[in-house]
C-alpha positions as a Markdown table, in Angstrom:
| # | Residue | x | y | z |
|---|---|---|---|---|
| 1 | Met | 84.6 | 199.3 | 165.2 |
| 2 | Phe | 81.4 | 199.5 | 167.3 |
| 3 | Glu | 80.4 | 203.0 | 166.5 |
| 4 | Lys | 77.7 | 202.2 | 163.9 |
| 5 | Leu | 76.3 | 199.4 | 166.0 |
| 6 | Ile | 76.1 | 201.7 | 169.0 |
| 7 | Gln | 74.3 | 204.4 | 166.9 |
| 8 | Leu | 71.7 | 201.8 | 165.9 |
| 9 | Leu | 71.3 | 200.5 | 169.4 |
| 10 | Asn | 70.9 | 204.1 | 170.7 |
| 11 | Ser | 68.2 | 204.8 | 168.2 |
| 12 | Gly | 65.7 | 202.9 | 170.4 |
| 13 | Lys | 64.4 | 200.9 | 167.5 |
| 14 | Thr | 64.1 | 197.1 | 167.6 |
| 15 | Phe | 66.2 | 195.2 | 165.1 |
| 16 | Thr | 66.8 | 191.5 | 164.4 |
| 17 | Gln | 70.3 | 190.3 | 164.5 |
| 18 | Tyr | 70.1 | 189.8 | 160.7 |
| 19 | Glu | 69.1 | 193.4 | 160.2 |
| 20 | Leu | 71.9 | 194.7 | 162.4 |
| 21 | Ser | 74.5 | 192.5 | 160.7 |
| 22 | Glu | 73.2 | 193.7 | 157.3 |
| 23 | Gln | 73.4 | 197.4 | 158.3 |
| 24 | Arg | 76.9 | 196.9 | 159.7 |
| 25 | Gly | 78.1 | 194.8 | 156.7 |
| 26 | Ile | 79.2 | 192.0 | 159.0 |
| 27 | Ser | 78.2 | 188.4 | 159.4 |
| 28 | Pro | 75.5 | 187.4 | 162.0 |
| 29 | Glu | 78.2 | 185.4 | 163.8 |
| 30 | Thr | 80.5 | 188.5 | 164.0 |
| 31 | Leu | 77.5 | 190.6 | 165.3 |
| 32 | Gln | 76.8 | 187.9 | 167.9 |
| 33 | Ser | 80.4 | 188.2 | 169.1 |
| 34 | Tyr | 80.0 | 192.0 | 169.3 |
| 35 | Ile | 76.8 | 191.6 | 171.3 |
| 36 | Glu | 78.5 | 189.2 | 173.7 |
| 37 | Tyr | 81.4 | 191.6 | 174.1 |
| 38 | Leu | 79.1 | 194.5 | 174.9 |
| 39 | His | 77.2 | 192.3 | 177.3 |
| 40 | Arg | 80.4 | 191.3 | 179.2 |
| 41 | Lys | 81.3 | 195.0 | 179.4 |
| 42 | Gly | 78.0 | 195.6 | 181.1 |
| 43 | Leu | 76.6 | 197.8 | 178.3 |
| 44 | Leu | 73.8 | 195.4 | 177.1 |
| 45 | Ser | 71.3 | 193.4 | 179.1 |
| 46 | Gln | 69.6 | 190.2 | 177.9 |
| 47 | Ile | 65.9 | 190.2 | 178.3 |
| 48 | Val | 64.8 | 186.6 | 179.1 |
| 49 | Met | 61.5 | 185.7 | 177.4 |
| 50 | Gly | 59.5 | 182.7 | 178.4 |
| 51 | Ala | 56.3 | 181.2 | 177.3 |
| 52 | Glu | 54.4 | 183.4 | 179.6 |
| 53 | Asn | 55.8 | 186.5 | 177.9 |
| 54 | Thr | 54.9 | 185.6 | 174.3 |
| 55 | Ala | 51.9 | 186.8 | 172.4 |
| 56 | Cys | 50.7 | 183.3 | 171.5 |
| 57 | Ser | 47.0 | 182.3 | 171.5 |
| 58 | Gly | 48.0 | 179.0 | 172.8 |
| 59 | Ser | 46.9 | 176.9 | 169.8 |
| 60 | Cys | 49.6 | 177.4 | 167.2 |
| 61 | Lys | 51.7 | 174.5 | 168.4 |
| 62 | Ala | 54.8 | 176.2 | 166.8 |
| 63 | Cys | 56.1 | 178.6 | 169.5 |
| 64 | Ala | 57.1 | 178.6 | 173.1 |
| 65 | Gly | 53.9 | 180.5 | 173.9 |
| 66 | Cys | 51.9 | 177.4 | 173.1 |
| 67 | Lys | 51.7 | 175.4 | 176.3 |
| 68 | Ala | 51.6 | 172.1 | 174.4 |
| 69 | Cys | 54.8 | 173.0 | 172.5 |
| 70 | Ala | 56.5 | 174.6 | 175.5 |
| 71 | Ala | 56.2 | 171.4 | 177.5 |
| 72 | Lys | 57.8 | 169.3 | 174.8 |
| 73 | Gln | 60.5 | 171.8 | 173.6 |
| 74 | Pro | 60.8 | 174.6 | 176.2 |
| 75 | Ser | 63.3 | 176.8 | 174.5 |
| 76 | Val | 62.3 | 176.4 | 170.8 |
| 77 | Met | 61.3 | 179.7 | 169.1 |
| 78 | Val | 61.8 | 181.9 | 172.1 |
| 79 | Pro | 63.3 | 185.2 | 171.0 |
| 80 | Val | 66.5 | 186.4 | 172.6 |
| 81 | Leu | 66.3 | 190.1 | 173.2 |
| 82 | Trp | 69.0 | 192.6 | 174.2 |
| 83 | Glu | 68.6 | 196.1 | 175.4 |
| 84 | Ile | 71.1 | 198.8 | 175.8 |
| 85 | Lys | 71.4 | 199.7 | 179.5 |
| 86 | Asp | 72.1 | 203.4 | 179.0 |
| 87 | Lys | 72.7 | 205.5 | 175.9 |
| 88 | Ile | 76.3 | 205.1 | 175.1 |
| 89 | Glu | 78.2 | 208.2 | 174.1 |
| 90 | Ile | 80.4 | 207.9 | 171.0 |
| 91 | Lys | 83.6 | 209.9 | 171.2 |
């Protein structure tokens, strides 16, 4: 069930959840449940991104990197990133 997802994650590339769900042929909601399961099993780590980690010039007023927007809406537009802890062997 997870083999194709594991292969994609092991590739080292960056994917959006939409891209992963498309390549797996599942809904984004189902993919999210897979990610949560792998996280609970200790195979994925969430990378917490904050305003200080975004590549914003500070004047777009549409992302968390913009200090004006971050003060008003601290978690809007902040990406949620996941990384595989170690390459997972598929048996």
